[in-house]
Short mmCIF file of C-alpha atoms in Angstrom, two decimals:
data_model
loop_
_atom_site.label_atom_id
_atom_site.label_comp_id
_atom_site.label_asym_id
_atom_site.label_seq_id
_atom_site.Cartn_x
_atom_site.Cartn_y
_atom_site.Cartn_z
CA MET R 277 44.34 134.34 157.02
CA HIS R 278 44.87 130.57 157.26
CA ARG R 279 46.88 130.63 154.02
CA LEU R 280 48.96 133.56 155.25
CA TRP R 281 49.73 131.68 158.48
CA LEU R 282 50.84 128.58 156.55
CA LEU R 283 53.04 130.76 154.32
CA PHE R 284 54.59 132.37 157.40
CA VAL R 285 55.33 129.00 159.02
CA PHE R 286 56.78 127.66 155.74
CA THR R 287 59.03 130.73 155.37
CA ILE R 288 60.29 130.38 158.95
CA SER R 289 61.00 126.67 158.38
CA LEU R 290 63.05 127.46 155.29
CA SER R 291 65.01 130.12 157.18
CA ILE R 292 65.84 127.68 159.99
CA SER R 293 66.91 124.95 157.55
CA ALA R 294 69.10 127.32 155.57
CA GLY R 295 70.74 128.57 158.75
CA GLU R 296 71.50 125.21 160.36
CA PRO R 297 75.26 125.12 159.52
CA ALA R 298 75.80 128.67 160.82
CA MET R 299 73.80 127.93 163.97
CA ALA R 300 75.77 124.74 164.54
CA ALA R 301 79.03 126.67 164.20
CA THR R 302 78.05 129.00 167.05
CA GLN R 303 77.61 125.98 169.34
CA LEU R 304 80.93 124.31 168.52
CA LYS R 305 84.17 124.62 170.44
CA ASP R 306 86.95 126.56 168.72
CA GLY R 307 88.43 124.48 165.93
CA LEU R 308 88.30 123.53 162.27
CA TYR R 309 85.50 121.22 161.14
CA ALA R 310 84.37 119.37 158.03
CA ASN R 311 80.67 118.64 157.61
CA PHE R 312 79.90 115.81 155.18
CA ARG R 313 76.36 116.22 153.83
CA THR R 314 74.67 113.03 152.64
CA ALA R 315 71.11 111.90 151.93
CA LYS R 316 71.26 109.87 155.15
CA GLY R 317 72.31 112.83 157.30
CA ASP R 318 75.37 114.89 158.18
CA ILE R 319 78.71 113.69 159.51
CA LEU R 320 80.55 116.45 161.38
CA CYS R 321 84.29 115.91 161.91
CA ARG R 322 86.80 117.96 163.87
CA LEU R 323 90.08 118.36 161.97
CA GLU R 324 93.51 118.19 163.66
CA PHE R 325 94.97 121.23 161.91
CA LYS R 326 97.61 121.79 164.60
CA LYS R 327 98.96 118.23 164.70
CA THR R 328 98.59 117.38 160.99
CA PRO R 329 98.62 120.77 159.23
CA LEU R 330 99.77 119.49 155.82
CA THR R 331 97.08 116.81 155.63
CA VAL R 332 94.35 119.16 156.82
CA ALA R 333 95.48 121.93 154.43
CA ASN R 334 95.25 119.43 151.59
CA PHE R 335 91.78 118.20 152.61
CA VAL R 336 90.36 121.68 153.21
CA GLY R 337 91.96 123.05 150.03
CA LEU R 338 90.35 120.27 148.00
CA ALA R 339 87.00 120.71 149.74
CA GLU R 340 86.98 124.46 149.08
CA GLY R 341 88.53 124.29 145.60
CA THR R 342 91.70 126.28 146.37
CA LYS R 343 94.28 123.58 145.52
CA ASP R 344 96.06 123.11 142.20
CA LEU R 345 95.31 119.70 140.71
CA GLY R 346 97.91 117.77 138.72
CA GLY R 347 95.65 116.27 136.10
CA GLY R 348 92.94 115.19 138.52
CA ALA R 349 89.41 114.46 137.36
CA LYS R 350 88.22 117.87 138.56
CA ALA R 351 89.46 121.37 137.78
CA LYS R 352 90.90 123.86 140.26
CA GLY R 353 88.08 125.94 141.65
CA ASP R 354 85.70 122.99 141.82
CA ARG R 355 84.79 121.75 145.28
CA PHE R 356 86.60 118.44 144.84
CA TYR R 357 84.56 116.23 147.16
CA ASP R 358 81.08 117.46 146.26
CA GLY R 359 79.25 114.79 144.28
CA LEU R 360 81.79 112.01 144.87
CA THR R 361 80.74 108.73 146.47
CA PHE R 362 81.69 106.46 149.29
CA HIS R 363 83.05 103.95 146.81
CA ARG R 364 84.25 101.39 149.36
CA VAL R 365 82.28 100.37 152.43
CA ILE R 366 83.22 97.37 154.58
CA ALA R 367 80.84 96.50 157.41
CA ASP R 368 82.34 96.70 160.89
CA PHE R 369 85.47 98.34 159.45
CA MET R 370 85.14 101.66 157.62
CA ILE R 371 83.64 103.81 154.85
CA GLN R 372 86.00 105.23 152.21
CA GLY R 373 85.54 108.15 149.83
CA GLY R 374 87.38 110.86 147.94
CA CYS R 375 88.06 109.05 144.64
CA PRO R 376 86.98 111.18 141.65
CA LEU R 377 86.72 108.04 139.50
CA GLY R 378 84.63 106.13 142.00
CA THR R 379 86.89 103.10 141.67
CA GLY R 380 89.46 103.63 144.41
CA THR R 381 92.20 104.30 141.84
CA GLY R 382 91.74 108.05 141.37
CA GLY R 383 93.07 111.11 143.12
CA PRO R 384 93.92 114.78 142.71
CA GLY R 385 96.87 114.14 140.39
CA TYR R 386 99.61 114.38 143.03
CA THR R 387 100.70 112.68 146.25
CA PHE R 388 102.19 113.94 149.50
CA PRO R 389 103.99 112.39 152.50
CA ASP R 390 102.52 110.72 155.55
CA GLU R 391 102.13 112.99 158.59
CA ILE R 392 101.91 110.51 161.44
CA ASP R 393 101.37 111.98 164.90
CA PRO R 394 101.77 109.32 167.63
CA SER R 395 99.04 110.93 169.73
CA LEU R 396 96.48 110.37 166.96
CA THR R 397 95.53 106.72 166.61
CA HIS R 398 92.79 104.56 165.13
CA SER R 399 91.44 104.09 168.64
CA GLY R 400 87.71 103.82 168.06
CA PRO R 401 84.73 104.49 165.83
CA GLY R 402 84.67 107.78 163.94
CA ILE R 403 88.38 108.19 163.21
CA LEU R 404 89.01 110.22 160.03
CA SER R 405 92.18 109.03 158.32
CA MET R 406 93.92 109.10 154.94
CA ALA R 407 93.67 106.14 152.59
CA ASN R 408 96.84 105.37 150.65
CA ALA R 409 98.55 102.87 148.38
CA GLY R 410 101.62 102.59 150.60
CA PRO R 411 103.97 104.94 152.44
CA ASN R 412 103.82 108.61 151.37
CA THR R 413 101.12 108.16 148.71
CA ASN R 414 98.38 110.37 150.17
CA GLY R 415 96.10 112.22 147.78
CA SER R 416 92.38 112.84 148.21
CA GLN R 417 90.98 109.54 149.51
CA PHE R 418 90.01 109.19 153.15
CA PHE R 419 88.12 106.81 155.40
CA ILE R 420 86.06 106.94 158.60
CA THR R 421 86.11 103.96 160.94
CA HIS R 422 83.22 101.94 162.35
CA VAL R 423 85.39 100.36 165.05
CA PRO R 424 88.92 100.61 166.49
CA THR R 425 91.51 99.65 163.85
CA PRO R 426 94.86 99.77 165.70
CA TRP R 427 96.70 97.77 163.01
CA LEU R 428 96.50 100.91 160.84
CA ASP R 429 98.46 103.04 163.33
CA GLY R 430 101.69 104.34 161.84
CA LYS R 431 100.55 103.41 158.33
CA HIS R 432 97.74 105.90 157.76
CA THR R 433 97.58 109.56 158.77
CA VAL R 434 94.81 110.27 161.28
CA PHE R 435 93.68 113.87 160.80
CA GLY R 436 90.31 114.14 162.51
CA HIS R 437 87.40 112.44 164.22
CA VAL R 438 83.61 112.43 164.15
CA VAL R 439 81.93 114.86 166.55
CA THR R 440 78.34 114.10 165.56
CA GLY R 441 76.89 111.72 163.00
CA GLN R 442 78.52 108.38 163.78
CA ASP R 443 75.06 106.87 163.34
CA VAL R 444 75.14 108.23 159.79
CA VAL R 445 78.58 106.69 159.22
CA ASN R 446 77.10 103.36 160.24
CA LYS R 447 74.22 103.78 157.74
CA ILE R 448 76.38 104.65 154.72
CA ALA R 449 76.38 102.03 151.96
CA GLY R 450 78.70 101.63 149.00
CA GLY R 451 77.84 104.13 146.28
CA ASP R 452 76.17 106.67 148.58
CA THR R 453 76.90 110.23 147.47
CA ILE R 454 78.77 112.95 149.34
CA ASN R 455 76.45 115.82 148.47
CA ALA R 456 78.88 118.39 149.85
CA VAL R 457 81.76 118.87 152.26
CA GLU R 458 81.41 122.14 154.14
CA ILE R 459 84.33 123.59 156.10
CA LEU R 460 83.50 125.38 159.35
CA ARG R 461 86.06 127.64 161.04
CA VAL R 462 85.36 128.47 164.68
CA GLY R 463 87.71 130.79 166.56
CA ALA R 464 90.66 132.96 165.56
CA GLU R 465 93.19 130.15 165.06
CA ALA R 466 90.91 128.17 162.77
CA GLU R 467 89.99 131.29 160.82
CA ALA R 468 93.70 132.10 160.36
CA PHE R 469 94.57 128.60 159.11
CA LYS R 470 95.38 128.81 155.40
CA SER R 471 94.76 125.94 153.00
CA ASP R 472 95.45 127.36 149.55
CA GLN R 473 98.19 126.07 147.26
CA GLN R 474 100.86 128.41 148.63
CA ALA R 475 100.11 127.38 152.20
CA PHE R 476 100.25 123.70 151.24
CA ASP R 477 103.57 124.21 149.42
CA ASN R 478 105.08 126.00 152.42
CA LEU R 479 103.99 123.25 154.80
CA LEU R 480 105.36 120.58 152.47
CA LEU R 481 108.71 122.39 152.18
CA GLY R 482 108.93 122.70 155.96
CA MET R 483 108.24 118.99 156.37
CA GLU R 484 110.92 118.08 153.82
CA GLU R 485 113.48 120.33 155.52
CA ARG R 486 112.73 118.80 158.92
CA GLN R 487 113.12 115.33 157.46
CA LYS R 488 116.50 116.23 155.94
CA GLU R 489 117.64 117.69 159.25
CA LYS R 490 116.53 114.52 161.02
CA GLU R 491 118.51 112.41 158.56
CA ARG R 492 121.60 114.61 158.99
CA ALA R 493 121.33 114.33 162.76
CA ALA R 494 121.06 110.54 162.48
CA VAL R 495 124.22 110.37 160.34
CA GLU R 496 126.10 112.59 162.78
CA GLU R 497 124.96 110.48 165.74
CA THR R 498 126.11 107.30 164.01
CA ALA R 499 129.50 108.88 163.30
CA ARG R 500 129.79 109.97 166.94
CA ILE R 501 129.05 106.46 168.22
CA ILE R 502 131.59 104.91 165.85
CA LYS R 503 134.28 107.39 166.90
CA GLU R 504 133.52 106.80 170.57
CA ARG R 505 133.60 103.02 170.38
CA TRP R 506 136.24 102.56 167.71
CA PRO R 507 138.46 105.67 167.81
CA GLU R 508 140.97 104.16 165.40
CA ALA R 509 138.34 103.34 162.78
CA ILE R 510 138.56 105.08 159.42
CA THR R 511 135.21 106.09 157.92
CA THR R 512 134.72 106.48 154.18
#
């Protein structure tokens, strides 16, 4: 009987452990989340899929293996982030991951534009943001802050923040492994958010069209000002 009781308790414990992500999802507010599993604990981040849809679609697509890769170190269908490391950790600054080579020089084999939203800033610990090599060079690498880093505002795309697990962020050391990145969708809007290659392409096209329209509007405004101030001027 004692052995049967121990077996029962062990079975229940396994069931609870296996169900933790699903149970956590039922307690979360509606939204899209990424759960980073590490040996030191989990880091749960809320993703800003409404304000930075292109960046989030890219991240989620890589995490779930639904993005096409342009010669990246992993094949389409692989969960891109699983097994990668936090290759760069700077105390009192941030932890950085998402490089398939583990050197900080790798990526998914393509880049995409910055998606800066002025309401999303590097305002404190736990900010999830894209690492890059300059303007419009986003790929797969990301970082999570230890402290406010306002000098990065406007230069790096903020696309989420830590909900729980900032203590884990603070424990991460260089070379620690990302065992898995699990995506949690809570609520109808999050469930409807698409992150496959077609969705990413559509979002990218929309961004490019909006940028062209913005540039056209700027040219027209400049022409209007010139005509208003110097009506006799001849433009070429």
